[in-house]
């Protein structure tokens, strides 16, 4: 790298940092009543390389997930009772929201916030990915016959989700099951998603194009195959045990 390039890159970084600071200042004034905020990503943007690229992670976390939170907080303005709920309470109790327009806003953006927070924690660097606990491995074998068969069933659910949505491994009545939901729905949304898709999420995969298109373009199955390398099995096993 030449000195000129080095300087211009430094200038670029400085300009970017200043722009980011200005952006934070300009958006802070409306934050007093913000009910929900974004947790710090538990690893660097490039930690999942080469399976999920840094730019996809940066845009996915910094733009897409952040937008769901911003829109969720906007929808909750003036809703004191709903604003007091945790995100878990909110997504599990959506059927009780009578205002259809508000319910849709909370379903899309509250779901988007819950799902992405869950998704980030479902992943880790390939060197830390590990494997299912003995207890979870036994449950997977019991439900699907083998780990390989579980992966096939899960990948199939991810591939066949038409348009945007999620593939899930859920725990229901003590047993494991693979399901999928459209848009930002999830298996906790009682009354909104079919009863057969309800359960406790153990693992979730975002199959919206924004999750993979920069690197994989139309090749969603390739994204799913690569994603297995960065599943955080310690986290997934802990969820199963809970
Ligand atoms: Mn997403």
Tab-separated table of C-alpha atoms and ligand atoms in Angstrom:
chain	number	residue	atom	x	y	z
A	1	UNK	CA	0.000	0.000	0.000
A	2	UNK	CA	1.437	3.421	-0.941
A	3	UNK	CA	1.574	6.359	1.442
A	4	UNK	CA	-1.036	8.168	-0.632
A	5	UNK	CA	-3.445	5.273	-0.363
A	6	UNK	CA	-2.767	5.009	3.338
A	7	UNK	CA	-3.571	8.692	3.848
A	8	UNK	CA	-6.687	8.589	1.753
A	9	UNK	CA	-7.911	5.534	3.632
A	10	UNK	CA	-7.249	7.323	6.927
A	11	UNK	CA	-9.114	10.377	5.670
A	12	UNK	CA	-11.963	8.134	4.627
A	13	UNK	CA	-12.102	6.505	8.064
A	14	UNK	CA	-11.993	9.925	9.768
A	15	UNK	CA	-14.771	11.269	7.555
A	16	UNK	CA	-16.835	8.172	8.216
A	17	UNK	CA	-16.370	8.499	11.965
A	18	UNK	CA	-17.396	12.146	11.877
A	19	UNK	CA	-20.452	11.343	9.771
A	20	UNK	CA	-21.402	8.578	12.208
A	21	UNK	CA	-21.034	10.956	15.154
A	22	UNK	CA	-23.200	13.559	13.449
A	23	UNK	CA	-25.810	10.910	12.675
A	24	UNK	CA	-25.906	9.764	16.298
A	25	UNK	CA	-26.316	13.349	17.502
A	26	UNK	CA	-29.121	14.024	15.075
A	27	UNK	CA	-31.124	10.945	16.130
A	28	UNK	CA	-30.584	11.123	19.897
A	29	UNK	CA	-33.221	13.769	20.534
A	30	UNK	CA	-36.154	11.386	19.910
A	31	UNK	CA	-34.787	8.597	22.094
A	32	UNK	CA	-36.221	9.526	25.496
A	33	UNK	CA	-39.182	7.154	25.171
A	34	UNK	CA	-37.381	4.388	23.267
A	35	UNK	CA	-38.571	1.115	24.758
A	36	UNK	CA	-36.149	-1.160	22.920
A	37	UNK	CA	-32.483	-0.929	22.041
A	38	UNK	CA	-29.974	-3.033	20.152
A	39	UNK	CA	-27.614	-5.323	22.034
A	40	UNK	CA	-23.972	-5.229	21.004
A	41	UNK	CA	-23.113	-7.883	18.444
A	42	UNK	CA	-21.300	-10.661	20.387
A	43	UNK	CA	-18.454	-10.785	17.821
A	44	UNK	CA	-16.839	-8.642	15.121
A	45	UNK	CA	-18.543	-8.138	11.759
A	46	UNK	CA	-15.862	-10.281	10.101
A	47	UNK	CA	-15.945	-13.078	12.708
A	48	UNK	CA	-18.126	-15.326	10.555
A	49	UNK	CA	-15.945	-15.054	7.440
A	50	UNK	CA	-15.721	-16.696	4.978
A	51	UNK	CA	-19.173	-18.218	5.537
A	52	UNK	CA	-20.952	-14.919	6.145
A	53	UNK	CA	-19.073	-11.871	4.901
A	54	UNK	CA	-18.333	-8.798	6.994
A	55	UNK	CA	-20.244	-6.353	4.802
A	56	UNK	CA	-23.404	-8.453	4.942
A	57	UNK	CA	-23.109	-8.593	8.731
A	58	UNK	CA	-22.464	-4.865	9.018
A	59	UNK	CA	-25.485	-3.936	6.899
A	60	UNK	CA	-27.694	-6.661	8.377
A	61	UNK	CA	-26.966	-5.670	11.979
A	62	UNK	CA	-26.406	-1.940	11.509
A	63	UNK	CA	-29.180	-1.190	9.022
A	64	UNK	CA	-31.800	-3.941	8.871
A	65	UNK	CA	-31.970	-4.944	12.536
A	66	UNK	CA	-31.551	-1.334	13.646
A	67	UNK	CA	-34.470	-0.314	11.407
A	68	UNK	CA	-36.768	-2.898	12.994
A	69	UNK	CA	-35.960	-1.465	16.419
A	70	UNK	CA	-36.462	2.119	15.278
A	71	UNK	CA	-39.811	1.261	13.684
A	72	UNK	CA	-40.831	-0.790	16.722
A	73	UNK	CA	-40.157	2.148	19.022
A	74	UNK	CA	-42.068	4.456	16.685
A	75	UNK	CA	-45.058	2.078	16.720
A	76	UNK	CA	-44.933	2.007	20.541
A	77	UNK	CA	-45.044	5.788	20.944
A	78	UNK	CA	-48.005	6.638	23.158
A	79	UNK	CA	-48.530	2.942	24.064
A	80	UNK	CA	-47.492	2.939	27.722
A	81	UNK	CA	-48.666	-0.574	28.610
A	82	UNK	CA	-47.168	-2.214	25.527
A	83	UNK	CA	-43.950	-0.205	25.923
A	84	UNK	CA	-43.484	-1.653	29.406
A	85	UNK	CA	-43.314	-5.217	28.053
A	86	UNK	CA	-40.068	-7.027	27.328
A	87	UNK	CA	-39.565	-8.029	23.710
A	88	UNK	CA	-40.377	-11.652	24.680
A	89	UNK	CA	-43.622	-10.592	26.350
A	90	UNK	CA	-44.487	-8.422	23.380
A	91	UNK	CA	-44.086	-11.106	20.685
A	92	UNK	CA	-45.853	-13.802	22.725
A	93	UNK	CA	-48.824	-11.528	23.478
A	94	UNK	CA	-49.512	-9.992	20.062
A	95	UNK	CA	-52.884	-11.698	19.665
A	96	UNK	CA	-54.194	-9.484	22.476
A	97	UNK	CA	-53.449	-6.285	20.542
A	98	UNK	CA	-56.864	-5.287	19.147
A	99	UNK	CA	-55.759	-2.466	16.820
A	100	UNK	CA	-54.987	-4.356	13.596
A	101	UNK	CA	-52.617	-1.719	12.219
A	102	UNK	CA	-50.666	-1.576	15.477
A	103	UNK	CA	-50.601	-5.370	15.716
A	104	UNK	CA	-49.110	-5.600	12.208
A	105	UNK	CA	-46.464	-2.996	13.027
A	106	UNK	CA	-45.520	-4.831	16.222
A	107	UNK	CA	-45.615	-8.213	14.486
A	108	UNK	CA	-43.241	-7.099	11.722
A	109	UNK	CA	-40.882	-4.920	13.751
A	110	UNK	CA	-41.124	-6.605	17.152
A	111	UNK	CA	-40.706	-9.930	15.370
A	112	UNK	CA	-37.789	-8.492	13.417
A	113	UNK	CA	-36.123	-7.317	16.624
A	114	UNK	CA	-36.668	-10.602	18.497
A	115	UNK	CA	-35.623	-12.770	15.559
A	116	UNK	CA	-32.397	-10.898	14.835
A	117	UNK	CA	-31.306	-10.749	18.475
A	118	UNK	CA	-31.853	-14.515	18.592
A	119	UNK	CA	-30.067	-14.997	15.261
A	120	UNK	CA	-26.876	-13.142	16.252
A	121	UNK	CA	-26.586	-15.304	19.370
A	122	UNK	CA	-27.193	-18.443	17.318
A	123	UNK	CA	-23.888	-17.888	15.527
A	124	UNK	CA	-20.206	-17.674	16.397
A	125	UNK	CA	-16.889	-17.984	14.592
A	126	UNK	CA	-16.243	-21.332	12.904
A	127	UNK	CA	-13.471	-22.187	15.383
A	128	UNK	CA	-15.944	-21.790	18.278
A	129	UNK	CA	-18.919	-23.440	16.544
A	130	UNK	CA	-18.484	-26.722	18.385
A	131	UNK	CA	-21.152	-29.401	18.346
A	132	UNK	CA	-24.468	-30.174	20.052
A	133	UNK	CA	-24.339	-31.303	23.689
A	134	UNK	CA	-24.808	-35.030	24.280
A	135	UNK	CA	-28.347	-34.309	25.465
A	136	UNK	CA	-29.233	-32.259	22.362
A	137	UNK	CA	-27.530	-34.743	20.015
A	138	UNK	CA	-29.660	-37.517	21.510
A	139	UNK	CA	-32.836	-35.453	21.038
A	140	UNK	CA	-31.877	-34.701	17.417
A	141	UNK	CA	-31.298	-38.399	16.722
A	142	UNK	CA	-34.590	-39.237	18.372
A	143	UNK	CA	-36.550	-36.684	16.319
A	144	UNK	CA	-34.839	-36.965	12.942
A	145	UNK	CA	-32.927	-40.274	12.941
A	146	UNK	CA	-29.492	-38.660	12.638
A	147	UNK	CA	-27.742	-35.299	12.702
A	148	UNK	CA	-27.296	-35.446	8.922
A	149	UNK	CA	-31.006	-36.060	8.441
A	150	UNK	CA	-31.811	-33.125	10.744
A	151	UNK	CA	-29.600	-30.902	8.594
A	152	UNK	CA	-31.383	-32.107	5.457
A	153	UNK	CA	-34.835	-31.412	6.926
A	154	UNK	CA	-33.753	-27.974	8.206
A	155	UNK	CA	-32.077	-26.993	4.911
A	156	UNK	CA	-35.197	-28.118	3.065
A	157	UNK	CA	-37.400	-25.893	5.246
A	158	UNK	CA	-35.013	-22.978	4.621
A	159	UNK	CA	-34.933	-23.561	0.862
A	160	UNK	CA	-38.703	-23.959	0.513
A	161	UNK	CA	-39.696	-20.887	2.524
A	162	UNK	CA	-41.130	-18.855	-0.365
A	163	UNK	CA	-39.998	-15.235	-0.340
A	164	UNK	CA	-38.716	-13.950	2.980
A	165	UNK	CA	-38.794	-15.679	6.339
A	166	UNK	CA	-37.086	-17.984	8.777
A	167	UNK	CA	-36.317	-21.659	9.350
A	168	UNK	CA	-36.493	-22.861	12.944
A	169	UNK	CA	-35.636	-25.759	15.184
A	170	UNK	CA	-38.199	-25.677	17.975
A	171	UNK	CA	-38.815	-27.593	21.161
A	172	UNK	CA	-42.419	-28.566	21.660
A	173	UNK	CA	-43.763	-30.858	24.373
A	174	UNK	CA	-40.181	-31.977	25.009
A	175	UNK	CA	-39.512	-33.013	21.412
A	176	UNK	CA	-37.679	-31.258	18.579
A	177	UNK	CA	-39.292	-30.159	15.350
A	178	UNK	CA	-38.248	-28.161	12.269
A	179	UNK	CA	-40.606	-25.485	11.029
A	180	UNK	CA	-40.541	-22.185	9.179
A	181	UNK	CA	-42.402	-18.881	9.298
A	182	UNK	CA	-42.891	-16.078	6.755
A	183	UNK	CA	-41.677	-12.475	7.047
A	184	UNK	CA	-40.650	-11.707	10.666
A	185	UNK	CA	-43.075	-14.138	12.299
A	186	UNK	CA	-41.661	-16.645	14.776
A	187	UNK	CA	-42.752	-19.749	16.739
A	188	UNK	CA	-43.659	-17.652	19.798
A	189	UNK	CA	-46.502	-15.754	18.092
A	190	UNK	CA	-49.481	-17.549	19.565
A	191	UNK	CA	-52.684	-16.836	17.668
A	192	UNK	CA	-50.854	-15.408	14.648
A	193	UNK	CA	-48.930	-18.373	13.261
A	194	UNK	CA	-50.441	-21.867	12.897
A	195	UNK	CA	-50.447	-23.893	16.126
A	196	UNK	CA	-48.312	-26.530	14.376
A	197	UNK	CA	-45.492	-23.962	14.007
A	198	UNK	CA	-45.564	-22.844	17.653
A	199	UNK	CA	-42.912	-23.891	20.154
A	200	UNK	CA	-39.762	-22.719	21.896
A	201	UNK	CA	-37.121	-21.690	19.341
A	202	UNK	CA	-33.778	-23.445	19.801
A	203	UNK	CA	-32.155	-22.369	16.521
A	204	UNK	CA	-33.222	-19.948	13.804
A	205	UNK	CA	-31.965	-19.078	10.337
A	206	UNK	CA	-32.755	-15.840	8.522
A	207	UNK	CA	-33.479	-16.618	4.865
A	208	UNK	CA	-34.357	-13.081	3.787
A	209	UNK	CA	-32.244	-12.127	0.761
A	210	UNK	CA	-30.620	-9.352	2.815
A	211	UNK	CA	-29.001	-12.095	4.922
A	212	UNK	CA	-27.024	-13.583	2.047
A	213	UNK	CA	-27.456	-11.823	-1.302
A	214	UNK	CA	-24.179	-9.833	-1.374
A	215	UNK	CA	-22.119	-13.014	-1.161
A	216	UNK	CA	-24.427	-15.781	-2.407
A	217	UNK	CA	-26.802	-13.873	-4.747
A	218	UNK	CA	-29.625	-16.284	-5.632
A	219	UNK	CA	-27.890	-19.331	-4.125
A	220	UNK	CA	-29.822	-19.635	-0.872
A	221	UNK	CA	-28.967	-23.359	-0.491
A	222	UNK	CA	-25.234	-22.513	-0.610
A	223	UNK	CA	-25.751	-19.942	2.173
A	224	UNK	CA	-27.532	-22.554	4.284
A	225	UNK	CA	-24.776	-25.124	3.700
A	226	UNK	CA	-22.099	-22.576	4.696
A	227	UNK	CA	-24.083	-21.376	7.717
A	228	UNK	CA	-23.723	-24.723	9.513
A	229	UNK	CA	-20.054	-23.811	10.019
A	230	UNK	CA	-20.941	-20.856	12.237
A	231	UNK	CA	-23.798	-22.245	14.345
A	232	UNK	CA	-23.121	-21.615	18.036
A	233	UNK	CA	-23.848	-25.115	19.360
A	234	UNK	CA	-23.034	-24.169	22.951
A	235	UNK	CA	-25.792	-21.557	22.824
A	236	UNK	CA	-28.243	-23.844	21.029
A	237	UNK	CA	-27.541	-26.652	23.520
A	238	UNK	CA	-28.110	-24.272	26.429
A	239	UNK	CA	-31.453	-23.226	24.951
A	240	UNK	CA	-32.453	-26.864	24.608
A	241	UNK	CA	-31.494	-27.566	28.227
A	242	UNK	CA	-33.356	-24.513	29.587
B	1	LIG	MN1	-32.578	-10.269	8.594
